[in-house]
mmCIF file of C-alpha atoms and ligand atoms in Angstrom:
data_model
loop_
_atom_site.group_PDB
_atom_site.id
_atom_site.type_symbol
_atom_site.label_atom_id
_atom_site.label_comp_id
_atom_site.label_asym_id
_atom_site.label_seq_id
_atom_site.Cartn_x
_atom_site.Cartn_y
_atom_site.Cartn_z
ATOM 1 C CA MET F 1 -0.066 -0.176 0.008
ATOM 2 C CA ALA F 2 1.508 3.501 -0.914
ATOM 3 C CA GLU F 3 2.480 5.925 2.034
ATOM 4 C CA PHE F 4 0.419 8.833 2.247
ATOM 5 C CA SER F 5 1.406 11.983 0.627
ATOM 6 C CA GLU F 6 0.157 14.538 -1.544
ATOM 7 C CA ARG F 7 2.291 13.027 -4.625
ATOM 8 C CA ASN F 8 0.938 9.372 -3.816
ATOM 9 C CA LEU F 9 -2.861 11.170 -3.733
ATOM 10 C CA ARG F 10 -2.424 13.032 -6.954
ATOM 11 C CA ASP F 11 -0.790 9.673 -8.986
ATOM 12 C CA ALA F 12 -3.538 7.649 -7.561
ATOM 13 C CA MET F 13 -6.102 10.251 -8.497
ATOM 14 C CA GLY F 14 -4.728 10.197 -11.809
ATOM 15 C CA ARG F 15 -5.778 6.698 -12.339
ATOM 16 C CA PHE F 16 -9.352 7.946 -12.426
ATOM 17 C CA ALA F 17 -9.939 8.962 -15.939
ATOM 18 C CA THR F 18 -11.448 12.108 -16.381
ATOM 19 C CA GLY F 19 -12.996 14.366 -19.271
ATOM 20 C CA VAL F 20 -11.322 18.057 -19.845
ATOM 21 C CA THR F 21 -13.360 21.005 -19.480
ATOM 22 C CA VAL F 22 -12.877 24.709 -19.984
ATOM 23 C CA VAL F 23 -14.812 26.695 -17.245
ATOM 24 C CA THR F 24 -15.423 30.383 -18.675
ATOM 25 C CA THR F 25 -17.207 33.256 -17.115
ATOM 26 C CA MET F 26 -17.299 37.145 -17.257
ATOM 27 C CA THR F 27 -15.776 39.553 -14.971
ATOM 28 C CA PRO F 28 -15.474 43.392 -14.817
ATOM 29 C CA ASP F 29 -11.920 42.968 -16.423
ATOM 30 C CA GLY F 30 -13.349 41.041 -19.367
ATOM 31 C CA PRO F 31 -13.797 36.961 -20.257
ATOM 32 C CA LEU F 32 -11.825 34.549 -17.725
ATOM 33 C CA GLY F 33 -11.391 30.842 -18.180
ATOM 34 C CA MET F 34 -9.412 27.550 -16.671
ATOM 35 C CA THR F 35 -8.877 24.308 -17.967
ATOM 36 C CA VAL F 36 -11.054 21.961 -15.328
ATOM 37 C CA ASN F 37 -10.995 18.332 -14.998
ATOM 38 C CA SER F 38 -12.754 18.500 -11.457
ATOM 39 C CA PHE F 39 -16.509 18.726 -13.481
ATOM 40 C CA ALA F 40 -18.917 16.132 -12.516
ATOM 41 C CA SER F 41 -22.830 16.019 -12.945
ATOM 42 C CA VAL F 42 -24.674 16.000 -9.704
ATOM 43 C CA SER F 43 -28.489 15.938 -10.223
ATOM 44 C CA LEU F 44 -30.998 15.531 -12.993
ATOM 45 C CA ASP F 45 -33.697 17.353 -11.670
ATOM 46 C CA PRO F 46 -33.139 20.199 -10.977
ATOM 47 C CA PRO F 47 -30.242 20.290 -13.387
ATOM 48 C CA LEU F 48 -26.906 20.487 -11.000
ATOM 49 C CA VAL F 49 -23.297 20.357 -11.957
ATOM 50 C CA LEU F 50 -20.076 21.001 -9.722
ATOM 51 C CA TRP F 51 -16.564 21.891 -10.145
ATOM 52 C CA SER F 52 -13.663 22.758 -7.800
ATOM 53 C CA PRO F 53 -11.702 25.916 -8.620
ATOM 54 C CA ALA F 54 -8.325 26.126 -6.150
ATOM 55 C CA ARG F 55 -8.280 28.584 -3.792
ATOM 56 C CA LYS F 56 -4.811 29.359 -4.402
ATOM 57 C CA SER F 57 -5.473 30.370 -7.839
ATOM 58 C CA ALA F 58 -5.032 33.660 -9.479
ATOM 59 C CA ARG F 59 -8.511 33.202 -11.150
ATOM 60 C CA PHE F 60 -10.011 31.933 -7.869
ATOM 61 C CA PRO F 61 -11.914 35.539 -6.447
ATOM 62 C CA ALA F 62 -13.311 36.059 -10.104
ATOM 63 C CA PHE F 63 -14.849 32.539 -10.093
ATOM 64 C CA GLU F 64 -15.858 32.951 -6.700
ATOM 65 C CA ALA F 65 -17.638 35.848 -7.016
ATOM 66 C CA ALA F 66 -19.048 34.819 -10.589
ATOM 67 C CA SER F 67 -23.017 34.703 -10.947
ATOM 68 C CA HIS F 68 -23.032 32.390 -14.183
ATOM 69 C CA PHE F 69 -20.421 30.439 -15.819
ATOM 70 C CA ALA F 70 -20.171 28.119 -18.942
ATOM 71 C CA VAL F 71 -18.578 24.751 -18.720
ATOM 72 C CA HIS F 72 -16.853 23.559 -22.311
ATOM 73 C CA VAL F 73 -16.373 19.648 -22.358
ATOM 74 C CA LEU F 74 -13.484 19.685 -24.920
ATOM 75 C CA SER F 75 -13.223 17.396 -27.715
ATOM 76 C CA ARG F 76 -10.608 15.692 -28.888
ATOM 77 C CA ASP F 77 -8.904 18.013 -31.173
ATOM 78 C CA GLN F 78 -9.176 20.925 -29.012
ATOM 79 C CA GLN F 79 -6.073 20.171 -26.801
ATOM 80 C CA ASP F 80 -4.544 23.358 -27.643
ATOM 81 C CA LEU F 81 -7.161 25.118 -25.670
ATOM 82 C CA ALA F 82 -6.720 22.638 -22.683
ATOM 83 C CA LYS F 83 -3.079 23.785 -22.714
ATOM 84 C CA ALA F 84 -3.711 27.159 -23.474
ATOM 85 C CA PHE F 85 -6.158 27.656 -20.757
ATOM 86 C CA ALA F 86 -3.998 25.735 -17.962
ATOM 87 C CA LEU F 87 -1.391 28.353 -18.378
ATOM 88 C CA SER F 88 -0.655 31.092 -15.773
ATOM 89 C CA GLY F 89 -1.059 34.739 -17.128
ATOM 90 C CA ALA F 90 -1.689 33.763 -20.124
ATOM 91 C CA GLU F 91 -4.821 35.720 -22.035
ATOM 92 C CA PRO F 92 -6.185 32.724 -24.299
ATOM 93 C CA PHE F 93 -9.052 34.569 -25.155
ATOM 94 C CA ALA F 94 -7.140 36.896 -27.194
ATOM 95 C CA GLY F 95 -6.865 33.791 -29.767
ATOM 96 C CA VAL F 96 -10.237 32.543 -29.365
ATOM 97 C CA GLU F 97 -13.710 33.665 -31.253
ATOM 98 C CA TYR F 98 -16.614 33.491 -28.711
ATOM 99 C CA THR F 99 -20.085 34.619 -28.259
ATOM 100 C CA LEU F 100 -21.543 35.540 -25.127
ATOM 101 C CA GLY F 101 -24.199 33.267 -23.187
ATOM 102 C CA ALA F 102 -26.222 33.448 -19.882
ATOM 103 C CA GLY F 103 -24.799 36.066 -17.597
ATOM 104 C CA ASP F 104 -22.622 37.075 -20.500
ATOM 105 C CA SER F 105 -20.510 33.796 -19.832
ATOM 106 C CA PRO F 106 -17.796 33.482 -23.060
ATOM 107 C CA LEU F 107 -18.609 30.625 -25.123
ATOM 108 C CA PHE F 108 -16.783 28.914 -27.468
ATOM 109 C CA SER F 109 -17.416 26.366 -30.163
ATOM 110 C CA GLY F 110 -16.454 22.844 -31.202
ATOM 111 C CA CYS F 111 -16.991 21.182 -27.982
ATOM 112 C CA ALA F 112 -18.296 17.832 -27.480
ATOM 113 C CA ALA F 113 -20.718 19.657 -24.948
ATOM 114 C CA ARG F 114 -21.360 22.852 -23.163
ATOM 115 C CA PHE F 115 -23.455 23.901 -20.278
ATOM 116 C CA GLU F 116 -24.513 27.641 -19.369
ATOM 117 C CA CYS F 117 -24.869 27.653 -15.608
ATOM 118 C CA ARG F 118 -26.226 29.599 -12.930
ATOM 119 C CA HIS F 119 -23.915 29.710 -9.846
ATOM 120 C CA SER F 120 -26.275 28.088 -6.958
ATOM 121 C CA ALA F 121 -24.203 27.231 -4.381
ATOM 122 C CA GLY F 122 -20.607 27.120 -2.981
ATOM 123 C CA HIS F 123 -19.450 24.256 -0.376
ATOM 124 C CA ASP F 124 -15.978 24.047 1.594
ATOM 125 C CA GLY F 125 -13.912 21.732 -0.426
ATOM 126 C CA GLY F 126 -10.464 21.823 1.689
ATOM 127 C CA ASP F 127 -8.146 23.747 -0.528
ATOM 128 C CA HIS F 128 -10.727 24.247 -2.981
ATOM 129 C CA LEU F 129 -14.335 25.527 -3.405
ATOM 130 C CA ILE F 130 -17.101 22.897 -4.493
ATOM 131 C CA VAL F 131 -19.150 25.225 -6.914
ATOM 132 C CA VAL F 132 -22.220 24.052 -8.019
ATOM 133 C CA GLY F 133 -23.882 25.070 -11.053
ATOM 134 C CA GLU F 134 -27.737 24.966 -12.044
ATOM 135 C CA VAL F 135 -27.924 24.303 -16.027
ATOM 136 C CA LEU F 136 -29.625 26.631 -17.886
ATOM 137 C CA HIS F 137 -29.058 25.890 -21.490
ATOM 138 C CA LEU F 138 -27.010 22.966 -22.827
ATOM 139 C CA GLU F 139 -25.714 21.915 -26.305
ATOM 140 C CA ARG F 140 -24.036 18.482 -27.322
ATOM 141 C CA ALA F 141 -22.483 17.475 -30.349
ATOM 142 C CA ASP F 142 -21.305 14.151 -31.971
ATOM 143 C CA LYS F 143 -17.742 14.604 -31.322
ATOM 144 C CA GLU F 144 -14.737 12.611 -29.828
ATOM 145 C CA PRO F 145 -13.922 13.595 -25.818
ATOM 146 C CA LEU F 146 -10.596 14.915 -24.900
ATOM 147 C CA LEU F 147 -9.405 12.917 -22.076
ATOM 148 C CA TYR F 148 -7.406 13.126 -18.873
ATOM 149 C CA TYR F 149 -5.304 10.177 -17.574
ATOM 150 C CA LYS F 150 -2.126 10.050 -15.214
ATOM 151 C CA GLY F 151 -1.584 13.672 -15.807
ATOM 152 C CA ALA F 152 -1.379 13.581 -19.604
ATOM 153 C CA PHE F 153 -3.879 14.117 -22.305
ATOM 154 C CA ALA F 154 -5.112 11.173 -24.020
ATOM 155 C CA GLY F 155 -7.478 9.791 -26.918
ATOM 156 C CA LEU F 156 -9.574 6.714 -25.950
ATOM 157 C CA GLU F 157 -6.920 4.073 -27.435
ATOM 158 C CA ASN F 158 -3.892 5.247 -25.541
ATOM 159 C CA GLY F 159 -3.691 6.369 -22.055
ATOM 160 C CA GLY F 160 -0.997 8.680 -20.426
ATOM 161 C CA ASP F 161 2.172 7.350 -19.938
ATOM 162 C CA ASP F 162 4.185 8.828 -16.755
ATOM 163 C CA GLY F 163 4.582 5.574 -14.940
HETATM 164 C C1 FMN X 1 -6.406 18.693 -17.009
HETATM 165 C C2 FMN X 1 -6.123 20.003 -16.072
HETATM 166 C C3 FMN X 1 -7.334 19.929 -15.323
HETATM 167 C C4 FMN X 1 -7.181 20.873 -14.356
HETATM 168 N N1 FMN X 1 -8.257 20.956 -13.257
HETATM 169 C C5 FMN X 1 -8.296 21.791 -12.593
HETATM 170 C C6 FMN X 1 -9.397 22.208 -11.514
HETATM 171 O O1 FMN X 1 -10.440 21.331 -11.641
HETATM 172 N N2 FMN X 1 -9.640 23.107 -10.399
HETATM 173 C C7 FMN X 1 -8.496 24.164 -10.774
HETATM 174 O O2 FMN X 1 -8.457 24.853 -9.763
HETATM 175 N N3 FMN X 1 -7.525 24.048 -11.315
HETATM 176 C C8 FMN X 1 -7.416 23.029 -12.388
HETATM 177 N N4 FMN X 1 -6.255 22.574 -13.044
HETATM 178 C C9 FMN X 1 -5.204 23.999 -13.131
HETATM 179 C C10 FMN X 1 -5.472 25.148 -14.018
HETATM 180 O O3 FMN X 1 -6.248 24.622 -15.396
HETATM 181 C C11 FMN X 1 -4.600 26.381 -13.744
HETATM 182 O O4 FMN X 1 -3.225 25.466 -14.598
HETATM 183 C C12 FMN X 1 -4.121 26.669 -13.014
HETATM 184 O O5 FMN X 1 -5.218 27.327 -12.366
HETATM 185 C C13 FMN X 1 -3.210 28.259 -13.142
HETATM 186 O O6 FMN X 1 -2.760 28.578 -11.912
HETATM 187 P P1 FMN X 1 -3.413 30.061 -11.955
HETATM 188 O O7 FMN X 1 -5.062 30.013 -11.703
HETATM 189 O O8 FMN X 1 -3.008 30.908 -10.725
HETATM 190 O O9 FMN X 1 -2.904 31.016 -13.250
HETATM 191 C C14 FMN X 1 -6.276 21.978 -14.267
HETATM 192 C C15 FMN X 1 -5.202 21.782 -14.899
HETATM 193 C C16 FMN X 1 -5.083 20.905 -16.120
HETATM 194 C C17 FMN X 1 -4.244 20.712 -17.068
#
């Protein structure tokens, strides 16, 4: 059995394959986005989803304050967006075409699915905040999803390989 440490916890969680999303919102300073794999469905009736921003993130105050946000479930050909929205200090929206959705959340296209949400609750999640959103509008497309596994982006046929 592995001894407990933050590294072992990360590595063990990395065995849980996830999709990859970009969560966006509109702030007084303009559009904001962040690559996120803590997204999950919560409830069908009412329609609720969750995601968890890290409290130490420079983007945290804006996401905590946001009344609305949009979750973009990335397709396999959107790995560049996943990387761009994970970079600190970058302004990925400069190179991304978007429209405005519910609560002015920026929306980009080409995703496998997209959820426009109203922030309905925030719950304590240790060094993260658990943000619950009510789904106001959704879109989906017949596209292969981008996956994240063992600390790396992956397609459906090949996993990440960080040992
Ligand atoms: C695949 C992937 C999933 C991520 N998921 C989350 C997440 O669920 N919550 C979070 O706060 N940050 C997550 N991050 C980190 C952010 O995308 C981003 O790298 C981080 O917020 C950068 O720090 P900054 O916000 O201080 O600039 C993830 C990064 C990657 C590559």
